Tab-separated table of C-alpha atoms and ligand atoms in Angstrom:
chain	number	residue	atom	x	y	z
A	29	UNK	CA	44.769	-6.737	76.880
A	30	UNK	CA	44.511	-4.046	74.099
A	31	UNK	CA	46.917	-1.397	74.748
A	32	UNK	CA	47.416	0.193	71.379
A	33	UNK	CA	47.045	-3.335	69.704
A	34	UNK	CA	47.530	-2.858	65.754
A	35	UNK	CA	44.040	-4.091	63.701
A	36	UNK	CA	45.274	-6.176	60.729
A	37	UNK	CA	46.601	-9.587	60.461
A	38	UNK	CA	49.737	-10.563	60.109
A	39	UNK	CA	50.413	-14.329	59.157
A	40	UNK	CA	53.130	-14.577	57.078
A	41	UNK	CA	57.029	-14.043	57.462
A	42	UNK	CA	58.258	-11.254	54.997
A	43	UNK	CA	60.035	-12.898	51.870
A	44	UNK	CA	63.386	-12.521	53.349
A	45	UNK	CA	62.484	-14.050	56.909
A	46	UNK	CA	61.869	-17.596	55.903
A	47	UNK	CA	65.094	-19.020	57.444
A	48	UNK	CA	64.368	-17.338	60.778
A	49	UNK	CA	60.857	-17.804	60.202
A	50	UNK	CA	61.699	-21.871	59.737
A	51	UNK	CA	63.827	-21.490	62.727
A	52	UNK	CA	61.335	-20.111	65.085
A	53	UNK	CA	58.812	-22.735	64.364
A	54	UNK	CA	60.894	-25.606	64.595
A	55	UNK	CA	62.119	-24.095	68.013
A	56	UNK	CA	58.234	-23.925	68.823
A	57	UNK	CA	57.274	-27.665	67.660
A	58	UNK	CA	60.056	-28.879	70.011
A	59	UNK	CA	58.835	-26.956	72.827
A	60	UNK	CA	62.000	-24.745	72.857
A	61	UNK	CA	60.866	-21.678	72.299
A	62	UNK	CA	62.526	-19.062	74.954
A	63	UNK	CA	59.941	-16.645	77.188
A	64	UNK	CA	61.929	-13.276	75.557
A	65	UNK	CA	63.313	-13.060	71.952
A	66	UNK	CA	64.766	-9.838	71.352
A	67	UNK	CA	64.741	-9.395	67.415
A	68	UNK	CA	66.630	-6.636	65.940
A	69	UNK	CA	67.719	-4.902	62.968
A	70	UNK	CA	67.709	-1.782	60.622
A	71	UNK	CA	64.529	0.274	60.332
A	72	UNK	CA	62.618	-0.974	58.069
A	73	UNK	CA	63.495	-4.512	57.708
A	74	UNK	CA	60.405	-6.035	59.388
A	75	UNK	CA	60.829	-6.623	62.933
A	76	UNK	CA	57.343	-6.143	63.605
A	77	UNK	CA	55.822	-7.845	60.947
A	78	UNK	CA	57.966	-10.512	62.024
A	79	UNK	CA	56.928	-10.584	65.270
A	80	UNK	CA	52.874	-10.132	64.379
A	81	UNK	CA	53.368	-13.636	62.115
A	82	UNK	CA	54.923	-15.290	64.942
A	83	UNK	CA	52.242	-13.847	67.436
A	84	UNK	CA	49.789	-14.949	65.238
A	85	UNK	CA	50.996	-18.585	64.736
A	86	UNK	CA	50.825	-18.906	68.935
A	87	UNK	CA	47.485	-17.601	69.257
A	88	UNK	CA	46.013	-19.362	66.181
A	89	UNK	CA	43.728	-22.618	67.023
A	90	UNK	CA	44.582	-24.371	63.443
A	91	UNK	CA	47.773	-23.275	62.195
A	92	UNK	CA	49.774	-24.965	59.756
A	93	UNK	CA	53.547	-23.624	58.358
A	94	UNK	CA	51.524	-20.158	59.301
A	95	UNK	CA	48.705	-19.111	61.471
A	96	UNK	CA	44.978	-20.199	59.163
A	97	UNK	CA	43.580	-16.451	58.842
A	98	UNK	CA	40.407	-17.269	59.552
A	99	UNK	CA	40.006	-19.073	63.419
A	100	UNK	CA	38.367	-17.224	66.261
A	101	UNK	CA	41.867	-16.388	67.142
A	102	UNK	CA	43.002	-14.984	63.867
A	103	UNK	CA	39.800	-12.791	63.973
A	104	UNK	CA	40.396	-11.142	67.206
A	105	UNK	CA	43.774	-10.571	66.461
A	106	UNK	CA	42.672	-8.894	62.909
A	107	UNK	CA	40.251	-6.809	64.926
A	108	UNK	CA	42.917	-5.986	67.055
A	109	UNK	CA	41.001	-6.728	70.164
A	110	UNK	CA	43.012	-10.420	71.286
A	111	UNK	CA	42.947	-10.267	75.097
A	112	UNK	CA	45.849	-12.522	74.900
A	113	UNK	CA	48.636	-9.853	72.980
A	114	UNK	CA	49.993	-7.070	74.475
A	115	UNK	CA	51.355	-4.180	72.844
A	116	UNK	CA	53.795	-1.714	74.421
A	117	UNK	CA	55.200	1.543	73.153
A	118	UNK	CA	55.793	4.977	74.013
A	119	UNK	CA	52.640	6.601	74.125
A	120	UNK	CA	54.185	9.293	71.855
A	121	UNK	CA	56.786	9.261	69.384
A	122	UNK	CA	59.991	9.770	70.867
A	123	UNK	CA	59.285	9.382	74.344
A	124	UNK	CA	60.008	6.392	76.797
A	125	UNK	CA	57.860	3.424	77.622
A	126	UNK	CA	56.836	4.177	81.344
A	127	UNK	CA	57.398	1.970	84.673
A	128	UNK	CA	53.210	2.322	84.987
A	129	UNK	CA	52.763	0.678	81.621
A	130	UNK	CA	55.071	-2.292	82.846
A	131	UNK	CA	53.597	-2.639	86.127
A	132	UNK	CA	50.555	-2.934	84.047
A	133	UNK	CA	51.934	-6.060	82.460
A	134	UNK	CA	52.201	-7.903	85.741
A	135	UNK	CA	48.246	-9.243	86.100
A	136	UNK	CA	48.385	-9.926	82.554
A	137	UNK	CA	51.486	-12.064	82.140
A	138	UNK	CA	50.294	-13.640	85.521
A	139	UNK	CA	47.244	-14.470	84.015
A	140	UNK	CA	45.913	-17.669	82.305
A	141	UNK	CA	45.789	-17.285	78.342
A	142	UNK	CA	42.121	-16.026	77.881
A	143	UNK	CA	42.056	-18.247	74.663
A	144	UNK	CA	43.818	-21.288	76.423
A	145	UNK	CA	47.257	-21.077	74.756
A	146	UNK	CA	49.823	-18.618	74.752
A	147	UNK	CA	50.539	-14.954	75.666
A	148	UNK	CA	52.598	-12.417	73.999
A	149	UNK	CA	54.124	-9.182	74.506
A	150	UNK	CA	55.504	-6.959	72.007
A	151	UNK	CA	57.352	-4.218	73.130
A	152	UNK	CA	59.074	-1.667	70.914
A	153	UNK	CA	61.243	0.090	70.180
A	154	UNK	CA	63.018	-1.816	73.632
A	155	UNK	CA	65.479	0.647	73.652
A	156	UNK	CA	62.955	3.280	75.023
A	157	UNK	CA	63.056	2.173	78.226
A	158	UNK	CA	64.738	3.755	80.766
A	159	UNK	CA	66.293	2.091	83.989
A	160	UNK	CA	62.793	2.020	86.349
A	161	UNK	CA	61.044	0.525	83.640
A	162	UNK	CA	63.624	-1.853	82.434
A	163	UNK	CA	63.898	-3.546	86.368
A	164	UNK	CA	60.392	-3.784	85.725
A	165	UNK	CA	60.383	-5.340	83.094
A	166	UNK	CA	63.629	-7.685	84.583
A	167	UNK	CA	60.846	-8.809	87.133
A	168	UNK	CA	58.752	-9.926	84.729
A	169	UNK	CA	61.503	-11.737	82.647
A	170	UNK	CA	63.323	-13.544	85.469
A	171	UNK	CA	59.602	-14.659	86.624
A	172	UNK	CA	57.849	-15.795	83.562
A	173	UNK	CA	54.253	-17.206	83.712
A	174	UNK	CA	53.928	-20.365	81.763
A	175	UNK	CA	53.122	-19.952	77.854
A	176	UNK	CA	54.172	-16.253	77.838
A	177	UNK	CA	56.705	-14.739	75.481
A	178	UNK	CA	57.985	-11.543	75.259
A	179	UNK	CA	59.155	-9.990	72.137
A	180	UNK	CA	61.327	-7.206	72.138
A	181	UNK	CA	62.266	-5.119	69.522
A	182	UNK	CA	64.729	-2.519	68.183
A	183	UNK	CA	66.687	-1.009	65.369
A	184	UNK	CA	69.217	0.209	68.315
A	185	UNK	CA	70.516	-2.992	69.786
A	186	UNK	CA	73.594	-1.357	71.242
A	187	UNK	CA	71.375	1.370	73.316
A	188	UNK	CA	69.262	-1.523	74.949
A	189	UNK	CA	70.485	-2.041	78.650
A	190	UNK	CA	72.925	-5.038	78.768
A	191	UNK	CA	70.925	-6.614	81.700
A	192	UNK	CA	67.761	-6.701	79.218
A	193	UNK	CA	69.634	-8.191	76.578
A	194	UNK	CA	71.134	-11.006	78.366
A	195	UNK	CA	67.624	-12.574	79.318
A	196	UNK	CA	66.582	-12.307	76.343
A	197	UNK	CA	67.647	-14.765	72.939
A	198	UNK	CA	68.445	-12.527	70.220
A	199	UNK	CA	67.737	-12.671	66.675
A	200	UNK	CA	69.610	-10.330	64.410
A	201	UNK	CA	67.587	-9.837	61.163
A	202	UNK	CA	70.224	-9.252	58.049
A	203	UNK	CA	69.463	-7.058	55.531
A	204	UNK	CA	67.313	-9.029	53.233
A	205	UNK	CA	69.423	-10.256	49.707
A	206	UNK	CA	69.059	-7.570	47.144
A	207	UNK	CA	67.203	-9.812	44.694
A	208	UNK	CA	64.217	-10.525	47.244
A	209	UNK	CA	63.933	-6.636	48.477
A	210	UNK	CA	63.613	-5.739	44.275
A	211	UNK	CA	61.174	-8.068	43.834
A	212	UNK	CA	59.076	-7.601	47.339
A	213	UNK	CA	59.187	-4.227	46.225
A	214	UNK	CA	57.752	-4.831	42.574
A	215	UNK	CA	54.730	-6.947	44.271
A	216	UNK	CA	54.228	-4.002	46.966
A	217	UNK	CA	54.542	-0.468	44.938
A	218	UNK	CA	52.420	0.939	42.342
A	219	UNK	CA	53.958	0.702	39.190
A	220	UNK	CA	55.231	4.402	38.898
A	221	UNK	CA	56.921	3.989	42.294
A	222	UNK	CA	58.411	0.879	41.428
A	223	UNK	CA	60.438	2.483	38.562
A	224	UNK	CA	62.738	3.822	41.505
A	225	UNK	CA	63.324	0.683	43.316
A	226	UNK	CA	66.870	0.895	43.463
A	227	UNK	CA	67.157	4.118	44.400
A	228	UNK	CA	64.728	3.852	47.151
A	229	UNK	CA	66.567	1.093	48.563
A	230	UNK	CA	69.821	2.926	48.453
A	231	UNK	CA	67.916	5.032	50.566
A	232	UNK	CA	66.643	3.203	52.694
A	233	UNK	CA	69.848	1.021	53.253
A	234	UNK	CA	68.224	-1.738	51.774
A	235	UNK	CA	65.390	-1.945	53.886
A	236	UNK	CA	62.392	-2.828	51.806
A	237	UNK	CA	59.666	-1.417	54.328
A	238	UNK	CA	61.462	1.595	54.565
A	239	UNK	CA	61.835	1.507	50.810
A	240	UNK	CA	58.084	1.595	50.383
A	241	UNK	CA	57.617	4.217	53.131
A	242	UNK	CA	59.780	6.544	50.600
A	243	UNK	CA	58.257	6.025	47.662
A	244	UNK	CA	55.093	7.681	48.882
A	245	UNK	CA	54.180	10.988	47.064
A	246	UNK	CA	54.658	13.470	50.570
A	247	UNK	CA	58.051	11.953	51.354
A	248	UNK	CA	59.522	12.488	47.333
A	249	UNK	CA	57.760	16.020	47.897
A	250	UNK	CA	59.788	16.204	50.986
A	251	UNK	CA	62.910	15.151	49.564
A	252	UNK	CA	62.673	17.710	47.059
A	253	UNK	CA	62.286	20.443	49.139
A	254	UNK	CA	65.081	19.670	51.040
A	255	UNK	CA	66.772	19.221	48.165
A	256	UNK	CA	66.316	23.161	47.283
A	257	UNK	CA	67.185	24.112	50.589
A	258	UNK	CA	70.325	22.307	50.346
A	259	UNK	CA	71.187	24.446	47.022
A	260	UNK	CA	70.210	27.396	48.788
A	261	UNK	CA	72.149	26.993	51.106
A	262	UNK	CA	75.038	26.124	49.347
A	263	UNK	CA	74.976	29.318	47.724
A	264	UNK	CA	74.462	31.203	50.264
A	265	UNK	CA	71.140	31.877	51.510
A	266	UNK	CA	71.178	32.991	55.413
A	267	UNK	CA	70.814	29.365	57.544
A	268	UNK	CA	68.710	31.522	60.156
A	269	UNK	CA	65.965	32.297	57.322
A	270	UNK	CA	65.995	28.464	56.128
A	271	UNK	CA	65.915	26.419	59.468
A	272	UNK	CA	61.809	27.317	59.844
A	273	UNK	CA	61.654	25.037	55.981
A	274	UNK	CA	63.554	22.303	57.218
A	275	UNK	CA	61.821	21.689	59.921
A	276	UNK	CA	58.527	21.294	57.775
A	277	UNK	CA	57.444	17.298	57.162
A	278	UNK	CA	59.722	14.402	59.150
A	279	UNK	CA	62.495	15.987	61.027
A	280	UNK	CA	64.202	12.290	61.597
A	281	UNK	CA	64.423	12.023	57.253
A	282	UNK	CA	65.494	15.319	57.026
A	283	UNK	CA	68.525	14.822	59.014
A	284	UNK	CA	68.969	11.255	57.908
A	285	UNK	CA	69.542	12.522	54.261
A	286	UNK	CA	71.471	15.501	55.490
A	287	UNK	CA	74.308	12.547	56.758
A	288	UNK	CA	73.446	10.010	53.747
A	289	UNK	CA	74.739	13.402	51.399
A	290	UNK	CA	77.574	13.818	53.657
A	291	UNK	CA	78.648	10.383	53.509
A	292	UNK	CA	77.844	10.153	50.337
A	293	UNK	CA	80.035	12.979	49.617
A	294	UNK	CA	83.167	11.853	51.438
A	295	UNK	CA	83.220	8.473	49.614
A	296	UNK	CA	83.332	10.560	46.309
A	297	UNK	CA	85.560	13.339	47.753
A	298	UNK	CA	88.366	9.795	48.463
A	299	UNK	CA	87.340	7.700	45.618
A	300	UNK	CA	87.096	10.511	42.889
A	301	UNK	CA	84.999	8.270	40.865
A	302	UNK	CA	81.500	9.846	39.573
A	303	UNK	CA	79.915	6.334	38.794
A	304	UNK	CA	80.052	5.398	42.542
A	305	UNK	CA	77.820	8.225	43.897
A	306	UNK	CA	74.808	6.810	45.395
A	307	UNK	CA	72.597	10.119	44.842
A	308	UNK	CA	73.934	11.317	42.002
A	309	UNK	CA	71.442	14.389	41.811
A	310	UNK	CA	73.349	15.914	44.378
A	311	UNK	CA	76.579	16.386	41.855
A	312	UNK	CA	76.330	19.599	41.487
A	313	UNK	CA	76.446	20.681	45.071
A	314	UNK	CA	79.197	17.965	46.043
A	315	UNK	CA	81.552	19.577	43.328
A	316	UNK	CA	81.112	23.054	45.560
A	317	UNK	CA	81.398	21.650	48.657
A	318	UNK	CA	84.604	19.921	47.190
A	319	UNK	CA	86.328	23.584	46.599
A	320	UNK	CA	85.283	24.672	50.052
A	321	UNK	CA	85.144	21.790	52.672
A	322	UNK	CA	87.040	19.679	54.114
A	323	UNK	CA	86.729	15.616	55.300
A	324	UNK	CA	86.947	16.126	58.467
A	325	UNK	CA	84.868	18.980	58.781
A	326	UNK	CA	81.829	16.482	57.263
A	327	UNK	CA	82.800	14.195	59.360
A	328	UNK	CA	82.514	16.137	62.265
A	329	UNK	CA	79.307	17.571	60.832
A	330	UNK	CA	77.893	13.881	60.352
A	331	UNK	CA	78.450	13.630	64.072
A	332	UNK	CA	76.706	16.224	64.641
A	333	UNK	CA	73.438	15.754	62.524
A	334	UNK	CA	73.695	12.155	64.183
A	335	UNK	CA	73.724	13.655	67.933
A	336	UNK	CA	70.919	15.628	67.031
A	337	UNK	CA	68.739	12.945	65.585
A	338	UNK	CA	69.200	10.917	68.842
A	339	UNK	CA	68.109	13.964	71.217
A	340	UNK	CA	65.233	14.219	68.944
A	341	UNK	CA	63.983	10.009	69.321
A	342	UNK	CA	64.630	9.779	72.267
A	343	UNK	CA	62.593	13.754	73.010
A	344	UNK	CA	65.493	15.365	75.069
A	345	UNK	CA	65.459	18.425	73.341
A	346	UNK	CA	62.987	20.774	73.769
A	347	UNK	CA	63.769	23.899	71.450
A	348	UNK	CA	63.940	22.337	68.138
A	349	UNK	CA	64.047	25.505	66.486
A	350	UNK	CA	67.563	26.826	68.086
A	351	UNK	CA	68.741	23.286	67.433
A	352	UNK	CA	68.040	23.431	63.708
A	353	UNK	CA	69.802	27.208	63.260
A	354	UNK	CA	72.559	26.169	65.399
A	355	UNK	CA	73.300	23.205	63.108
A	356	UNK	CA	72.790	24.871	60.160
A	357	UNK	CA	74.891	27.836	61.028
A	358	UNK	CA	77.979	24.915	61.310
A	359	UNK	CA	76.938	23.670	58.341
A	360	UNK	CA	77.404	26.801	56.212
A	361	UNK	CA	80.991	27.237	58.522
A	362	UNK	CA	82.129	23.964	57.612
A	363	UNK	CA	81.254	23.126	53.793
A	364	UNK	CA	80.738	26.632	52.665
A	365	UNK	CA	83.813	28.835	53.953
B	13	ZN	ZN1	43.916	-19.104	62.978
C-alpha cells in the first residue's frame, strides 16, 4: 500500500531516542510488542523519524540493533513503494484524515504481509481525526490482524479522542537533553547556521528538527519581516494596512512567535531582569509595550493568537484575512493604548 509513503530510509533512532529506541526492540525480541503505539511529543522532536526506524527494523529481512539498509526490504521502503507500510494523513494540511481513507485500511491490515513479516501503519498527526473516522479506526484496533502495528502520532496528545488513546500504548518522547540537541544540531546544519544553535532551539522549544527547520534562509527572512511589522506596529502603523504582510510565508510561525514574544514579554515584565529574555532583539519593543500594556491584557491576547492557530490546523476558518485584522486590531487595543 503506498498512500503518500515518504521515499528515504530511515534506520536509525535520532540521538536522543536510544532509551526508547532500546525499549522498543527489546519489547519486539520478546514478542511483546503491542498492535498500536501512540508516540507523542512536541513538534519537532522526531516522532516520525522514530517511527520510520522502527518501521524499518519490522520490515527489514537482516536487521541487527537497526534495520541493514540495504535488503530487498530496506530498498522498497527507500523507494517508498513497500506494499507492506501504510501511510495516513490529511490529504491537505490542516484538514482531517477521512472515514474513506480508514475504510481503506481494512483489506490491507486484513491482509497477509506481502513480504512475509509485519505490517505497519503510520498515521499522523492522530489528532486529525474526527469521530467517523476514529470508530473506524476503533474497528480496526479492537480487531487486529496478526503482525500488524499501528503507529499513531501527535504533538496534541490531549486533543486525541480518549477512546483512541486507551487502545493504544503510549510513548511520550521528552524533550531531548540540551547537550545531545547542540550537538545533533552541529552534525546537521551548515556551519553558518550552526552559529545560532541556541537560539534556534529556544525557538523551537528545544526541538532539534524544528531547530533545523528554522535555521533555513526563507524562515530567518520570515522572521525578520515579522519582526518589522511588529515595530510598525508598535508605533503605530494602521493593523488593517499590515494584516495582508503577515499573512505572507507560514501563518502557523507567524503566530507562534507572536505568543513566544508575548510570553516572552510577561516573564520580563514579572522578573524585571534583562539577562533572562529569551529573544532579546525584541528589547526595544518590550520596553514600549511595558509603558502601555498590561499582563493580563497579553495574556488574554496569547489566548487569542493560540485560538486562532488551532482554527487554522485544524482548517475551520475560512476568511483568514478578517481573522488576521481582527486580531491585530486587539493587538494594537491591548499593548498599544
Ligand atoms: Zn534491511
Amino acid at each position: 500500500m503506498t498512500e503518500s509513503q515518504s521515499s528515504s530510509l530511515v534506520t536509525e533512532p535520532l540521538l536522543w531516542q536510544q532509551q526508547e529506541w532500546k525499549r522498543l526492540i527489546e519489547r519486539y525480541q520478546a514478542g511483546r510488542l503491542p498492535h498500536a503505539l501512540l508516540i507523542s511529543g512536541g513538534e519537532g522532536i522526531g516522532k516520525s523519524h522514530l517511527a520510520h526506524a522502527l518501521t524499518a527494523y519490522l520490515l527489514c529481512r537482516t536487521p541487527s540493533d537497526t534495520a541493514c539498509g540495504d535488503c530487498a526490504s530496506c530498498q522498497l521502503l527507500a523507494a517508498g513503494s513497500h506494499p507492506d507500510l501504510a501511510e495516513i494523513s490529511p490529504e491537505s494540511a490542516g484538514k482531517q484524515i477521512r472515514i474513506e481513507q480508514i475504510r481503506a485500511l481494512q483489506s490491507y491490515v486484513g491482509k497477509t504481509a506481502q513480504q512475509g513479516g509485519f505490517r505497519v501503519v503510520i498515521m499522523q498527526p492522530a489528532d486529525a481525526m474526527n469521530q467517523n473516522s476514529a470508530n473506524a479506526l476503533l474497528k480496526n484496533l479492537e480487531e487486529p490482524g496478526e503482525n500488524v502495528l499501528f503507529v499513531l502520532l501527535t504533538h496534541r496528545i490531549s486533543s486525541v479522542l480518549p477512546t483512541i488513546r486507551s487502545r493504544c500504548q503510549q510513548i511520550a518522547l521528552p524533550v531531548p537533553q540540551h547537550d545531545l540537541a547542540v550537538q545533533w544540531l552541529h552534525d546537521n546544519l551548515e556551519s553558518h547556521q550552526a552559529l545560532h544553535t541556541e537560539k534556534l532551539l529556544k525557538m523551537a522549544n528545544g526541538n532539534p528538527l524544528m531547530a533545523r527547520q528554522l535555521a533555513s534562509d526563507s524562515m530567518h527572512e520570515q522572521r525578520d519581516k515579522l519582526f518589522l511589522l511588529m515595530e510598525s506596529l508598535t508605533r503605530g502603523a494602521e493593523p488593517v494596512e499590515l494584516a495582508p504582510s503577515f499573512q505572507e510565508g507560514d501563518l502557523q510561525w507567524t503566530l507562534r512567535w507572536m505568543q513566544q514574544w508575548l510570553a516572552d514579554w510577561s516573564s520580563w515584565c514579572l522578573l524585571q531582569q534583562d539577562s533572562e529574555v529569551r529573544f532579546p532583539e525584541m528589547m526595544p519593543l518590550y520596553r514600549h509595550w511595558h509603558k502601555t500594556a498590561s499582563l493580563d491584557a497579553a495574556r488574554e491576547l496569547y489566548q487569542r493568537v493560540g485560538e486562532l492557530r488551532s482554527q487554522l490546523a485544524s482548517g475551520g476558518n475560512p476568511n483568514i484575512q478578517l481573522a488576521i485584522e481582527a486580531l491585530l486590531i486587539n493587538w494594537s487595543g491591548k499593548m498599544l493604548v
